[in-house]
mmCIF file of C-alpha atoms in Angstrom:
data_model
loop_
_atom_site.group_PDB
_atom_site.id
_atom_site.type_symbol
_atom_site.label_atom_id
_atom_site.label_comp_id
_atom_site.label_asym_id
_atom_site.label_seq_id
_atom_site.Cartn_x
_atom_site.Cartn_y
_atom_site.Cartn_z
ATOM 1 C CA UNK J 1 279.319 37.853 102.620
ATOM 2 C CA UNK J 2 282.081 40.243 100.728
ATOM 3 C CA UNK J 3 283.618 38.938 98.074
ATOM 4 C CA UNK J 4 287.691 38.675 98.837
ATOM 5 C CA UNK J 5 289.683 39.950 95.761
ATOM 6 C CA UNK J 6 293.285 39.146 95.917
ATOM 7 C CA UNK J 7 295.123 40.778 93.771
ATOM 8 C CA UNK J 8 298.723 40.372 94.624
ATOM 9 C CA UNK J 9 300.162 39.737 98.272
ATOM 10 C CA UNK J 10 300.303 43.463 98.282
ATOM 11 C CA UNK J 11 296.532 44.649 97.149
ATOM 12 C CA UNK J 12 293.654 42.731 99.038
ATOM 13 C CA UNK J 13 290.774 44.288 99.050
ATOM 14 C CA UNK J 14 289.726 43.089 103.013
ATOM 15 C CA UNK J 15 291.850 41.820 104.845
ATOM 16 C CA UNK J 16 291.933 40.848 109.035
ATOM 17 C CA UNK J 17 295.319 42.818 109.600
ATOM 18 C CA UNK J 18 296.919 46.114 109.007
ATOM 19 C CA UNK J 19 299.494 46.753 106.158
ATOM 20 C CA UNK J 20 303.027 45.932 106.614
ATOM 21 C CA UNK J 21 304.491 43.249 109.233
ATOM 22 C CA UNK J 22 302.744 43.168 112.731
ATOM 23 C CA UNK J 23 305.451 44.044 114.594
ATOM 24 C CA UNK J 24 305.472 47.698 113.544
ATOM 25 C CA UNK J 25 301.788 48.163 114.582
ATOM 26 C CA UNK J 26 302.644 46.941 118.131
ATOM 27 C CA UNK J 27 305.378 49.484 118.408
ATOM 28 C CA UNK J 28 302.947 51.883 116.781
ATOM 29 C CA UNK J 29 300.828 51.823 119.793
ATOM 30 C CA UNK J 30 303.017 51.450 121.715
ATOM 31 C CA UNK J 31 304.135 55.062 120.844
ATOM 32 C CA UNK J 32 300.531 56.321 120.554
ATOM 33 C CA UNK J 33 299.818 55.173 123.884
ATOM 34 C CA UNK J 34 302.920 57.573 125.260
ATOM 35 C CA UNK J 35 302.223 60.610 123.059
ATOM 36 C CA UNK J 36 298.463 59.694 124.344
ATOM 37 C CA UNK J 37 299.688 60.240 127.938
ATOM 38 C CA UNK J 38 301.289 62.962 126.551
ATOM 39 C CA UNK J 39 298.962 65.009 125.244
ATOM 40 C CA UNK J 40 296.590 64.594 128.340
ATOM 41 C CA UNK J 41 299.211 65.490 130.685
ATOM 42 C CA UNK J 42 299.487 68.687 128.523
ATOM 43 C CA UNK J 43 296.060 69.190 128.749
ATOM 44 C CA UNK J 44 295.649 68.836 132.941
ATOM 45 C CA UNK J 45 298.819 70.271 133.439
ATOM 46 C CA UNK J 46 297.049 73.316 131.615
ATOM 47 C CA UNK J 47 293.659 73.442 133.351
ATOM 48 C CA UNK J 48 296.086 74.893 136.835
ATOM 49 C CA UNK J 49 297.633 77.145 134.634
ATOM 50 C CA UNK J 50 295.628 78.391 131.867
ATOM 51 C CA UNK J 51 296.580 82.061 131.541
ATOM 52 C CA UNK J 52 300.373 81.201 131.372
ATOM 53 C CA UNK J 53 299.672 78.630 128.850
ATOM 54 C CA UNK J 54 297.567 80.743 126.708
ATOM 55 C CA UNK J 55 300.005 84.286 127.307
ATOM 56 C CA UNK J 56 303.080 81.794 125.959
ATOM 57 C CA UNK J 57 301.079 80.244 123.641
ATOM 58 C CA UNK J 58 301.107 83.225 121.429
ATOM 59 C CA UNK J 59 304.968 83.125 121.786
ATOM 60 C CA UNK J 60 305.014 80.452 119.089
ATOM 61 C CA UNK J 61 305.711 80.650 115.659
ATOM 62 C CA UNK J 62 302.490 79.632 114.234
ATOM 63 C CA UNK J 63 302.975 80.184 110.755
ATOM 64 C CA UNK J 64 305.902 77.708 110.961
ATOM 65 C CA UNK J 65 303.729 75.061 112.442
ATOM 66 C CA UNK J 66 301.771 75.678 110.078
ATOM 67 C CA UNK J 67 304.016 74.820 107.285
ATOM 68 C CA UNK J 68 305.107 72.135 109.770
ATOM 69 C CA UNK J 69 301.864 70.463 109.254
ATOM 70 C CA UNK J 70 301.535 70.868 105.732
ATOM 71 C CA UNK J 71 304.877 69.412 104.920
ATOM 72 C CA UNK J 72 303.884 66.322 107.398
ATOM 73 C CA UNK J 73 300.400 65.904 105.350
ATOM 74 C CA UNK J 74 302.401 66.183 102.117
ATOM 75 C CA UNK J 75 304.780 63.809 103.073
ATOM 76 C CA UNK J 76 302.407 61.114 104.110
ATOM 77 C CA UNK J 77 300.648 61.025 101.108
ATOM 78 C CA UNK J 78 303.410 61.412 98.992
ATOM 79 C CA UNK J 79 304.553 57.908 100.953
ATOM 80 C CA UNK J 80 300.920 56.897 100.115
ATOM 81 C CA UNK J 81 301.865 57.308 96.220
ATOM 82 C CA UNK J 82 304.884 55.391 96.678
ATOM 83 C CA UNK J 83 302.639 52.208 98.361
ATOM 84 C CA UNK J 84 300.570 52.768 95.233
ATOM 85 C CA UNK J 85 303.163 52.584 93.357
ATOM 86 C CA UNK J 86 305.211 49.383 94.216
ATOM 87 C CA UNK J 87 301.468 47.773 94.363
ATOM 88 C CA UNK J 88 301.924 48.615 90.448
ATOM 89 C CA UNK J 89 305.188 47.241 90.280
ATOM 90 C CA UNK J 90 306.522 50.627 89.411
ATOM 91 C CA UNK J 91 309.313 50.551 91.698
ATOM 92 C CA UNK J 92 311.454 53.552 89.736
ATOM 93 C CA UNK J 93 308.632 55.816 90.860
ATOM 94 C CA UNK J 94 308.015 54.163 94.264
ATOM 95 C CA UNK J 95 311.403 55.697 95.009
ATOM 96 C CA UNK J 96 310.950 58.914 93.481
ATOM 97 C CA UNK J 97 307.769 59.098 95.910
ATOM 98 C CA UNK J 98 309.659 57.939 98.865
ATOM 99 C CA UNK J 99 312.413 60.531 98.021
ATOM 100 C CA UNK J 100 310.106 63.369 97.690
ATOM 101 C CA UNK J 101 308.261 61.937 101.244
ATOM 102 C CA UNK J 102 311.966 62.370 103.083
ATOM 103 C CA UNK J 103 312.245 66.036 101.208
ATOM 104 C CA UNK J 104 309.297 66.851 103.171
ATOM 105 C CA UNK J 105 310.789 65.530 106.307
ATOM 106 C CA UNK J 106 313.666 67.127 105.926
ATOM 107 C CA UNK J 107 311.567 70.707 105.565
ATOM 108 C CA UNK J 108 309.986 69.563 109.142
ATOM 109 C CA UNK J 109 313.488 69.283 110.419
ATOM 110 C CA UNK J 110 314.859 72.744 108.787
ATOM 111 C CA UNK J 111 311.639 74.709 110.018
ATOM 112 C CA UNK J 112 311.187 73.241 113.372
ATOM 113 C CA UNK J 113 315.423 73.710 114.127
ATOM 114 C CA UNK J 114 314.648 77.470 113.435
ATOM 115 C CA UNK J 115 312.078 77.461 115.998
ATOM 116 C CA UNK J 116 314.206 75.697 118.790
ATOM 117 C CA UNK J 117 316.863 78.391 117.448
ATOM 118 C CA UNK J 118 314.810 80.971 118.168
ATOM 119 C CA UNK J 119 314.047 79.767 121.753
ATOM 120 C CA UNK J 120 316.937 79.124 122.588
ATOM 121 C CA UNK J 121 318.524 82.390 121.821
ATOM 122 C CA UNK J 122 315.875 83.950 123.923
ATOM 123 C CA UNK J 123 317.030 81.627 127.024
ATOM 124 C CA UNK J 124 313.952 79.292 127.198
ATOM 125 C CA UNK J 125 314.717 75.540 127.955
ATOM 126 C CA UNK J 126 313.073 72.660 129.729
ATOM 127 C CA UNK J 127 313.540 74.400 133.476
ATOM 128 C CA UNK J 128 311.745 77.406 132.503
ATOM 129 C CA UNK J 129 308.144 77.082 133.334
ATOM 130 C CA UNK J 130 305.671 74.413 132.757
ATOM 131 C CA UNK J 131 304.119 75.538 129.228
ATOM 132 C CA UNK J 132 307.480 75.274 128.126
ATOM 133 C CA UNK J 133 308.729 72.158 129.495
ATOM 134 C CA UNK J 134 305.614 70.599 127.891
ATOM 135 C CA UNK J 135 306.306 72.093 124.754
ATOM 136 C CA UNK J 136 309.994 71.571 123.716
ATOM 137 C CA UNK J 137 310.211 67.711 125.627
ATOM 138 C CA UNK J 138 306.361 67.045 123.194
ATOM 139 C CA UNK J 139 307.986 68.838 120.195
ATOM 140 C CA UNK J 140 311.329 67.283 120.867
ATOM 141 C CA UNK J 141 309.927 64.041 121.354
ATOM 142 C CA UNK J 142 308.229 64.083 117.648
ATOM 143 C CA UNK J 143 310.971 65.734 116.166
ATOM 144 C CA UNK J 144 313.098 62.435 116.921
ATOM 145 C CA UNK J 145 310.063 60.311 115.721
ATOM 146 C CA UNK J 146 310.620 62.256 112.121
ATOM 147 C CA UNK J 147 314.509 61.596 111.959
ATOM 148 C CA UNK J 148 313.940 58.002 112.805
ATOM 149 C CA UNK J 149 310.735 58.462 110.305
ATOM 150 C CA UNK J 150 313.336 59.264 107.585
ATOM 151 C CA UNK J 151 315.924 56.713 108.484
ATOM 152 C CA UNK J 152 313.097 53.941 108.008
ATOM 153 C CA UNK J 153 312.389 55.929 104.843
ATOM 154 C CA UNK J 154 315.896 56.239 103.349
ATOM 155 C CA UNK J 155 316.499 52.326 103.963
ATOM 156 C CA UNK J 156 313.429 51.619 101.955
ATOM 157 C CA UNK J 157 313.976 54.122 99.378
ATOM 158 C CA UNK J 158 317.891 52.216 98.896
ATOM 159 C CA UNK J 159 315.859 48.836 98.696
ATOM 160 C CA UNK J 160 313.459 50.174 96.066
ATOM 161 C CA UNK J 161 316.030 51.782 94.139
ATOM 162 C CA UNK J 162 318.217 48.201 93.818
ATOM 163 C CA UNK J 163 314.930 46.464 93.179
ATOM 164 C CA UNK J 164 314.186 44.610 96.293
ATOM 165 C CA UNK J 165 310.503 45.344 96.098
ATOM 166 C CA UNK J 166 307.618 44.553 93.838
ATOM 167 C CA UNK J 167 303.823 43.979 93.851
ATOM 168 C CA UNK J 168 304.537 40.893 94.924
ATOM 169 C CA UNK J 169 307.097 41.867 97.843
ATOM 170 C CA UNK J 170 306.009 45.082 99.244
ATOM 171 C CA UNK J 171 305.866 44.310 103.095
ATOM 172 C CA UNK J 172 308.878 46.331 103.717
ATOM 173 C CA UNK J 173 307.506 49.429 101.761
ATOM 174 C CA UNK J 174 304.101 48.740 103.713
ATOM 175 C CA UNK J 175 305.768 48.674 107.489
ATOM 176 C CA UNK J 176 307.629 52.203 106.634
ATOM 177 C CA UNK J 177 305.381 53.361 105.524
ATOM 178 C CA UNK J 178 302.676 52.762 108.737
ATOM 179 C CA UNK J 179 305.395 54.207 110.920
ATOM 180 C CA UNK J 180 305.786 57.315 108.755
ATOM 181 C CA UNK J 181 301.759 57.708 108.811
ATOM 182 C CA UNK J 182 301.976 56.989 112.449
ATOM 183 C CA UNK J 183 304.513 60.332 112.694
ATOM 184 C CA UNK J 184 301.997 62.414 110.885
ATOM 185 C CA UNK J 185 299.122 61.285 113.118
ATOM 186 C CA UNK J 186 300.453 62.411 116.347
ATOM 187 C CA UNK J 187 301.635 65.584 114.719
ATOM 188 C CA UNK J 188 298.224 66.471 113.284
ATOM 189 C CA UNK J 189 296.603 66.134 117.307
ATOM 190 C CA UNK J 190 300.090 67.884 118.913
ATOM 191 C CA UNK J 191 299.370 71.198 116.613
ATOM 192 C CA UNK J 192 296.421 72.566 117.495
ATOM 193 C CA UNK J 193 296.300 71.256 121.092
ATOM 194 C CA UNK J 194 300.002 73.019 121.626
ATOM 195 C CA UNK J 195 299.783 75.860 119.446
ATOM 196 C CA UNK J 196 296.043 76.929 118.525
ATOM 197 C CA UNK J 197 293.460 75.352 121.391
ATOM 198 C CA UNK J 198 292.971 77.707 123.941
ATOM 199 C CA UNK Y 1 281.408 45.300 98.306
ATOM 200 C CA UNK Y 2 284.336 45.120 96.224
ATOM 201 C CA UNK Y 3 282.919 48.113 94.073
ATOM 202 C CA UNK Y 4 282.134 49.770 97.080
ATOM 203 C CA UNK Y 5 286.197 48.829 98.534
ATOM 204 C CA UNK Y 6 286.776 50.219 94.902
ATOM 205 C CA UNK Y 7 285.432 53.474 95.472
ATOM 206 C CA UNK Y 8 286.560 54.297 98.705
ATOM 207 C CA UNK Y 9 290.150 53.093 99.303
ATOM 208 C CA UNK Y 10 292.086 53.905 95.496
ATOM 209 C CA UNK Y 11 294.385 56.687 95.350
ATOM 210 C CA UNK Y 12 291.585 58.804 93.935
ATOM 211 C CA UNK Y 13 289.887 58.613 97.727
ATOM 212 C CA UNK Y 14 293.806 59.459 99.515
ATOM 213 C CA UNK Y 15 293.611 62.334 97.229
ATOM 214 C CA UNK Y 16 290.375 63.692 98.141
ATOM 215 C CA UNK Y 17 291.436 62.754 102.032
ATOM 216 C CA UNK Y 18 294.371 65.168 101.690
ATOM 217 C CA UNK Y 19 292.649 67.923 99.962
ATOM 218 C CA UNK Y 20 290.463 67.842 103.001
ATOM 219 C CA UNK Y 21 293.253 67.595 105.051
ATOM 220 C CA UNK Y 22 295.113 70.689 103.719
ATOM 221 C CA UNK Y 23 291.904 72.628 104.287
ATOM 222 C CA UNK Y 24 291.214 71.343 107.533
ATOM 223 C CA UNK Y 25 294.980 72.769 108.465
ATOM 224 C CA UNK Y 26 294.104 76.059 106.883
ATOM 225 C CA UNK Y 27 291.253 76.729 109.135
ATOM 226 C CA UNK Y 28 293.054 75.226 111.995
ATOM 227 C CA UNK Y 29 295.582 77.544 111.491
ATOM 228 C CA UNK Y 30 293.066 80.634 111.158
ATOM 229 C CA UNK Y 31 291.357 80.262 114.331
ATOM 230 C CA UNK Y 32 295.003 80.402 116.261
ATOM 231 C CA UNK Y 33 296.054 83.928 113.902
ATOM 232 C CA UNK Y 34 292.592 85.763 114.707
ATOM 233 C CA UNK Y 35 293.261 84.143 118.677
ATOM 234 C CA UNK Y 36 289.674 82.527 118.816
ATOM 235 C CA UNK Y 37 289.060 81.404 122.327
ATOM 236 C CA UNK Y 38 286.502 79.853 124.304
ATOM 237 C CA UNK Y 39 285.459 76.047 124.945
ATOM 238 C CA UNK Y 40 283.169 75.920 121.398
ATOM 239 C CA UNK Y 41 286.455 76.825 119.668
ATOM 240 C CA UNK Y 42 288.591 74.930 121.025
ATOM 241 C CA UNK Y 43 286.770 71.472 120.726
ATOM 242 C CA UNK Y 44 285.597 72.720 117.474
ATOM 243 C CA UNK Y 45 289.894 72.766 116.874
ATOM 244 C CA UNK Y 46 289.997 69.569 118.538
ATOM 245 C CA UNK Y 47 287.362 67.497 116.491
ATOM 246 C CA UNK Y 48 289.243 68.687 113.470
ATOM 247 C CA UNK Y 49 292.315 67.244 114.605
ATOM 248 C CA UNK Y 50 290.050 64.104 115.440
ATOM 249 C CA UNK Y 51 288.733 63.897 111.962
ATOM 250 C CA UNK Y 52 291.909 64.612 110.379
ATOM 251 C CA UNK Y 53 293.626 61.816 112.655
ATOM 252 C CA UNK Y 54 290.731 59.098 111.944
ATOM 253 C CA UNK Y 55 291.115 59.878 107.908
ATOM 254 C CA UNK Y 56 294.839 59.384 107.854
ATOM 255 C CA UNK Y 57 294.176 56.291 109.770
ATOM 256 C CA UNK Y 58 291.776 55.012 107.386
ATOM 257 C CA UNK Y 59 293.088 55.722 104.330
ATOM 258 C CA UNK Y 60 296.667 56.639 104.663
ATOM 259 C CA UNK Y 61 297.275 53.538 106.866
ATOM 260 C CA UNK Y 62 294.792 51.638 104.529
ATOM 261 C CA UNK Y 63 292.823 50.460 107.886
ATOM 262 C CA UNK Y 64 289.375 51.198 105.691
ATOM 263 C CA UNK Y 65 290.615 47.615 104.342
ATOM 264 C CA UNK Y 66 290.959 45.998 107.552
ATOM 265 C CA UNK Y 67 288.315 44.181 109.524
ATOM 266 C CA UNK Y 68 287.965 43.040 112.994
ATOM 267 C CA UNK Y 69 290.058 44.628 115.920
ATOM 268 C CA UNK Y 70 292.882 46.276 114.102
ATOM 269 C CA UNK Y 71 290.677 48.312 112.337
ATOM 270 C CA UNK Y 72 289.776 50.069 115.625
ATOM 271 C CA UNK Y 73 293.668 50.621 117.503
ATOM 272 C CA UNK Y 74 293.780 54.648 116.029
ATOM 273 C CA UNK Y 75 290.220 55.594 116.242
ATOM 274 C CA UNK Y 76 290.056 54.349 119.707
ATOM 275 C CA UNK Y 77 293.607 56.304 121.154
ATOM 276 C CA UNK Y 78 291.674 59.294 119.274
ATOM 277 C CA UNK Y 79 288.722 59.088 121.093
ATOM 278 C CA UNK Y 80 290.408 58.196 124.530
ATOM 279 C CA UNK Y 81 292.986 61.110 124.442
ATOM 280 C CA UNK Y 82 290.500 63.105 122.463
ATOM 281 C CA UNK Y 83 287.747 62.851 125.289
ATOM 282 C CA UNK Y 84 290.624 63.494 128.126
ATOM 283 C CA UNK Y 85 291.724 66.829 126.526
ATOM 284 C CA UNK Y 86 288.288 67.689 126.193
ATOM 285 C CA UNK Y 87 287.541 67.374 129.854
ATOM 286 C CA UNK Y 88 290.673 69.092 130.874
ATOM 287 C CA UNK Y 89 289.492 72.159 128.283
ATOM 288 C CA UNK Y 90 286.009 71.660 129.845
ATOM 289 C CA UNK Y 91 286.910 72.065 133.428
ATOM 290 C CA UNK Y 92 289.571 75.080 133.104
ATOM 291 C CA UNK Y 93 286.884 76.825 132.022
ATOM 292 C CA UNK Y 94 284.105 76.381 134.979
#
């Protein structure tokens, strides 16, 4: 039998359901079950055309995806220091955390707009073959899950800053930050499968 | 258990989860620059990604504290999209 710590409303040790209120892990899968779908269209829709995929496949800018990726990984545990801290009751460095977490999101934004900048000078869109259809809608898709990512982010980091939060009232800080993890997680499978599996 | 909840889900464990992360990327990222193909590689790429997924789910999503069925929601839309790209990759190459 395990023993059941509680420490706060904030910190159990097991519990029977995910951080953060319940509603944001039914949207969560909701949108994993889309990028899901997603990502194995990409994959069939690959299998009829696999030297086209792989030829414009080294068209993209890996060593921004790369940093991409990084600045995603960064950003969710930075948001994972900020849980930590309100669990403290350190909610001046719970928002420094959370700030730091929507710097990083903002890099995504700044490194992946050079990308579509780049295509888009060159004249590739949606219409012009399948490889690329699935890449900008996938990428575009994500890219809006990050902006809405960092609106979730900003409106918790404005409740932590006027003190809404505490060890004993972190459900708010907890939803966010599932959503933001959520972002990360679909980024982390869309990366290699778009830009390195081949 | 609580020692062994102690162990495995403080901040010292998320720490530890993304310096394995980071490194993960790194040699994602080399096998795409040196254009490593073939199906070993690429599900080799994939169960990275896999891995990488299933530790942010545990640890950054703090579902290594959760019993019962919400522990299972990201590890299963791993597996299930994970197994479907992996067929796809399997069967462009016969």
């Amino acid at each position: 039998m395990p023993t059941i710590v509680l420490k706060n409303n904030c910190q159990s040790t097991i519990k029977h359901y995910p951080p953060g209120d319940l509603a944001i892990w039914f949207f969560i899968l909701a949108e994993l079950l889309v990028f899901g779908i997603f990502f194995a269209s990409y994959a069939f829709a690959r299998m009829n055309n696999v030297e086209l995929f792989n030829e414009l496949q080294n068209t993209l800018d890996r060593e921004a995806a790369l940093i991409n990726t990084l600045a995603l990984i960064t950003s969710s545990y930075f948001v994972v220091r900020a849980v930590t801290a309100i669990g403290e009751n350190n909610s001046k460095l719970c928002f420094r955390w959370i700030v730091a977490a929507i710097g990083m999101g903002g890099m995504f934004l700044f490194v992946k707009s050079g990308e579509y900048a780049h295509h888009l000078s060159e004249g590739i869109t949606l219409s012009s073959n399948t490889f690329y259809m699935f890449y900008l809608s996938l990428t575009f898709f994500h890219f809006m899950h990050v902006i809405m990512g960092m609106v979730i982010l900003s409106a918790i980091a404005i409740k932590t800053r006027n003190g809404s939060y505490s060890a004993n009232n972190c459900t708010g800080v907890h939803t966010g930050a599932a959503y933001w993890h959520m972002v990360d997680l679909v980024w982390l499978i869309l990366f290699p499968l778009v830009y390195i599996m081949r | 258990m609580f020692m062994y909840g102690k162990q495995i889900m403080g901040i010292r464990a998320c720490t530890w989860v993304y310096a394995f992360l980071i490194s993960f990327t790194f040699v994602t990222y080399l096998i795409g620059k040196f254009e490593l193909d073939g199906l070993t590689t690429a599900i080799t790429v994939l169960v990275l990604a896999l891995l990488k997924g299933h530790l942010v789910g545990l640890y950054f999503m703090g579902l290594v504290r959760v019993k019962g069925f919400w522990h299972w929601p990201v590890t299963v839309w791993l597996i299930v999209p994970g197994s479907l790209i992996s067929i796809a990759f399997y069967l462009s190459y016969q």
